[in-house]
């Protein structure tokens, strides 16, 4: 497709922002092709959908990656809660 941006340039996977930035001119081109009645619009729309899907997957994977600092804080809070219950003599915790 003419004017298609290569978002796979550079090292590593393109960021979500780069995927979305790349999709915009392709979407504009797709609309122009669609208005002109060209079947090439379908290919352009598919490319835009692929870029949006890639961006969504990047966002999903970012939020699924373990975060060591967050995990350490959560563990510390659980430990504090358990030891606090045990000190108070409440059921559900042990030292």
PDB file of C-alpha atoms in Angstrom:
ATOM      1  CA  UNK A   1       0.000   0.000   0.000  1.00  0.00           C
ATOM      2  CA  UNK A   2       1.371   3.399  -0.968  1.00  0.00           C
ATOM      3  CA  UNK A   3       2.327   5.618   1.941  1.00  0.00           C
ATOM      4  CA  UNK A   4       2.226   2.825   4.511  1.00  0.00           C
ATOM      5  CA  UNK A   5       4.460   3.481   7.491  1.00  0.00           C
ATOM      6  CA  UNK A   6       6.843   0.823   8.688  1.00  0.00           C
ATOM      7  CA  UNK A   7       6.412   0.761  12.456  1.00  0.00           C
ATOM      8  CA  UNK A   8       8.751  -2.191  12.845  1.00  0.00           C
ATOM      9  CA  UNK A   9      11.850  -0.033  12.343  1.00  0.00           C
ATOM     10  CA  UNK A  10      14.343   0.256  15.149  1.00  0.00           C
ATOM     11  CA  UNK A  11      15.150  -2.077  17.963  1.00  0.00           C
ATOM     12  CA  UNK A  12      12.447  -3.908  19.819  1.00  0.00           C
ATOM     13  CA  UNK A  13       8.730  -3.650  19.465  1.00  0.00           C
ATOM     14  CA  UNK A  14       7.163  -0.351  18.562  1.00  0.00           C
ATOM     15  CA  UNK A  15       5.494   1.429  21.423  1.00  0.00           C
ATOM     16  CA  UNK A  16       1.752   1.764  21.689  1.00  0.00           C
ATOM     17  CA  UNK A  17       2.048   5.454  20.844  1.00  0.00           C
ATOM     18  CA  UNK A  18       4.058   4.734  17.692  1.00  0.00           C
ATOM     19  CA  UNK A  19       1.451   2.191  16.572  1.00  0.00           C
ATOM     20  CA  UNK A  20      -1.334   4.735  17.001  1.00  0.00           C
ATOM     21  CA  UNK A  21       0.713   7.497  15.363  1.00  0.00           C
ATOM     22  CA  UNK A  22       1.308   5.202  12.398  1.00  0.00           C
ATOM     23  CA  UNK A  23      -2.390   4.328  12.139  1.00  0.00           C
ATOM     24  CA  UNK A  24      -3.624   7.911  11.755  1.00  0.00           C
ATOM     25  CA  UNK A  25      -2.234   8.728   8.280  1.00  0.00           C
ATOM     26  CA  UNK A  26      -3.246   5.279   7.051  1.00  0.00           C
ATOM     27  CA  UNK A  27      -6.765   5.855   8.362  1.00  0.00           C
ATOM     28  CA  UNK A  28      -6.947   9.222   6.601  1.00  0.00           C
ATOM     29  CA  UNK A  29      -5.743   7.596   3.399  1.00  0.00           C
ATOM     30  CA  UNK A  30      -8.313   4.799   3.824  1.00  0.00           C
ATOM     31  CA  UNK A  31     -11.123   7.339   4.146  1.00  0.00           C
ATOM     32  CA  UNK A  32      -9.951   9.115   0.989  1.00  0.00           C
ATOM     33  CA  UNK A  33      -9.787   5.809  -0.894  1.00  0.00           C
ATOM     34  CA  UNK A  34     -13.200   4.834   0.455  1.00  0.00           C
ATOM     35  CA  UNK A  35     -14.732   8.146  -0.637  1.00  0.00           C
ATOM     36  CA  UNK A  36     -13.237   7.612  -4.091  1.00  0.00           C
ATOM     37  CA  UNK A  37     -14.834   4.165  -4.239  1.00  0.00           C
ATOM     38  CA  UNK A  38     -11.507   2.329  -4.329  1.00  0.00           C
ATOM     39  CA  UNK A  39     -11.266  -1.246  -3.104  1.00  0.00           C
ATOM     40  CA  UNK A  40      -7.784  -0.385  -1.790  1.00  0.00           C
ATOM     41  CA  UNK A  41      -9.626   1.210   1.131  1.00  0.00           C
ATOM     42  CA  UNK A  42     -10.308  -2.278   2.506  1.00  0.00           C
ATOM     43  CA  UNK A  43      -6.583  -3.022   2.678  1.00  0.00           C
ATOM     44  CA  UNK A  44      -5.930   0.316   4.365  1.00  0.00           C
ATOM     45  CA  UNK A  45      -8.698  -0.235   6.921  1.00  0.00           C
ATOM     46  CA  UNK A  46      -7.297  -3.703   7.674  1.00  0.00           C
ATOM     47  CA  UNK A  47      -3.868  -2.191   8.295  1.00  0.00           C
ATOM     48  CA  UNK A  48      -5.395   0.341  10.695  1.00  0.00           C
ATOM     49  CA  UNK A  49      -7.229  -2.430  12.551  1.00  0.00           C
ATOM     50  CA  UNK A  50      -3.984  -4.432  12.812  1.00  0.00           C
ATOM     51  CA  UNK A  51      -2.148  -1.421  14.244  1.00  0.00           C
ATOM     52  CA  UNK A  52      -4.930  -0.759  16.763  1.00  0.00           C
ATOM     53  CA  UNK A  53      -4.947  -4.442  17.763  1.00  0.00           C
ATOM     54  CA  UNK A  54      -1.165  -4.322  18.244  1.00  0.00           C
ATOM     55  CA  UNK A  55      -1.485  -1.199  20.399  1.00  0.00           C
ATOM     56  CA  UNK A  56      -4.159  -2.870  22.526  1.00  0.00           C
ATOM     57  CA  UNK A  57      -1.950  -5.942  23.010  1.00  0.00           C
ATOM     58  CA  UNK A  58       0.966  -3.726  24.069  1.00  0.00           C
ATOM     59  CA  UNK A  59      -1.255  -2.059  26.681  1.00  0.00           C
ATOM     60  CA  UNK A  60      -2.550  -5.412  27.924  1.00  0.00           C
ATOM     61  CA  UNK A  61       0.955  -6.847  28.244  1.00  0.00           C
ATOM     62  CA  UNK A  62       2.151  -3.763  30.132  1.00  0.00           C
ATOM     63  CA  UNK A  63      -0.495  -4.271  32.782  1.00  0.00           C
ATOM     64  CA  UNK A  64       0.115  -8.020  33.039  1.00  0.00           C
ATOM     65  CA  UNK A  65       3.868  -7.784  33.582  1.00  0.00           C
ATOM     66  CA  UNK A  66       4.853  -8.429  37.161  1.00  0.00           C
ATOM     67  CA  UNK A  67       5.998  -5.360  38.989  1.00  0.00           C
ATOM     68  CA  UNK A  68       8.636  -6.280  41.578  1.00  0.00           C
ATOM     69  CA  UNK A  69       8.171  -3.113  43.630  1.00  0.00           C
ATOM     70  CA  UNK A  70       4.369  -3.479  43.720  1.00  0.00           C
ATOM     71  CA  UNK A  71       4.676  -7.170  44.614  1.00  0.00           C
ATOM     72  CA  UNK A  72       7.116  -6.370  47.439  1.00  0.00           C
ATOM     73  CA  UNK A  73       4.793  -3.712  48.864  1.00  0.00           C
ATOM     74  CA  UNK A  74       1.796  -6.060  48.669  1.00  0.00           C
ATOM     75  CA  UNK A  75       3.772  -8.815  50.412  1.00  0.00           C
ATOM     76  CA  UNK A  76       4.922  -6.413  53.126  1.00  0.00           C
ATOM     77  CA  UNK A  77       1.373  -5.222  53.709  1.00  0.00           C
ATOM     78  CA  UNK A  78       0.104  -8.796  53.935  1.00  0.00           C
ATOM     79  CA  UNK A  79       2.886  -9.645  56.401  1.00  0.00           C
ATOM     80  CA  UNK A  80       2.135  -6.570  58.491  1.00  0.00           C
ATOM     81  CA  UNK A  81      -1.561  -7.397  58.504  1.00  0.00           C
ATOM     82  CA  UNK A  82      -0.935 -10.997  59.522  1.00  0.00           C
ATOM     83  CA  UNK A  83       1.509 -10.110  62.282  1.00  0.00           C
ATOM     84  CA  UNK A  84      -0.800  -7.363  63.545  1.00  0.00           C
ATOM     85  CA  UNK A  85      -3.683  -9.826  63.810  1.00  0.00           C
ATOM     86  CA  UNK A  86      -1.481 -12.353  65.598  1.00  0.00           C
ATOM     87  CA  UNK A  87      -0.209  -9.766  68.080  1.00  0.00           C
ATOM     88  CA  UNK A  88      -3.771  -8.724  68.808  1.00  0.00           C
ATOM     89  CA  UNK A  89      -4.666 -12.383  69.349  1.00  0.00           C
ATOM     90  CA  UNK A  90      -7.231 -12.377  66.565  1.00  0.00           C
ATOM     91  CA  UNK A  91      -7.990 -15.530  64.573  1.00  0.00           C
ATOM     92  CA  UNK A  92      -6.758 -15.850  60.991  1.00  0.00           C
ATOM     93  CA  UNK A  93      -3.097 -15.028  61.521  1.00  0.00           C
ATOM     94  CA  UNK A  94      -0.039 -16.612  63.014  1.00  0.00           C
ATOM     95  CA  UNK A  95       3.484 -15.500  63.830  1.00  0.00           C
TER      96      UNK A  95
END
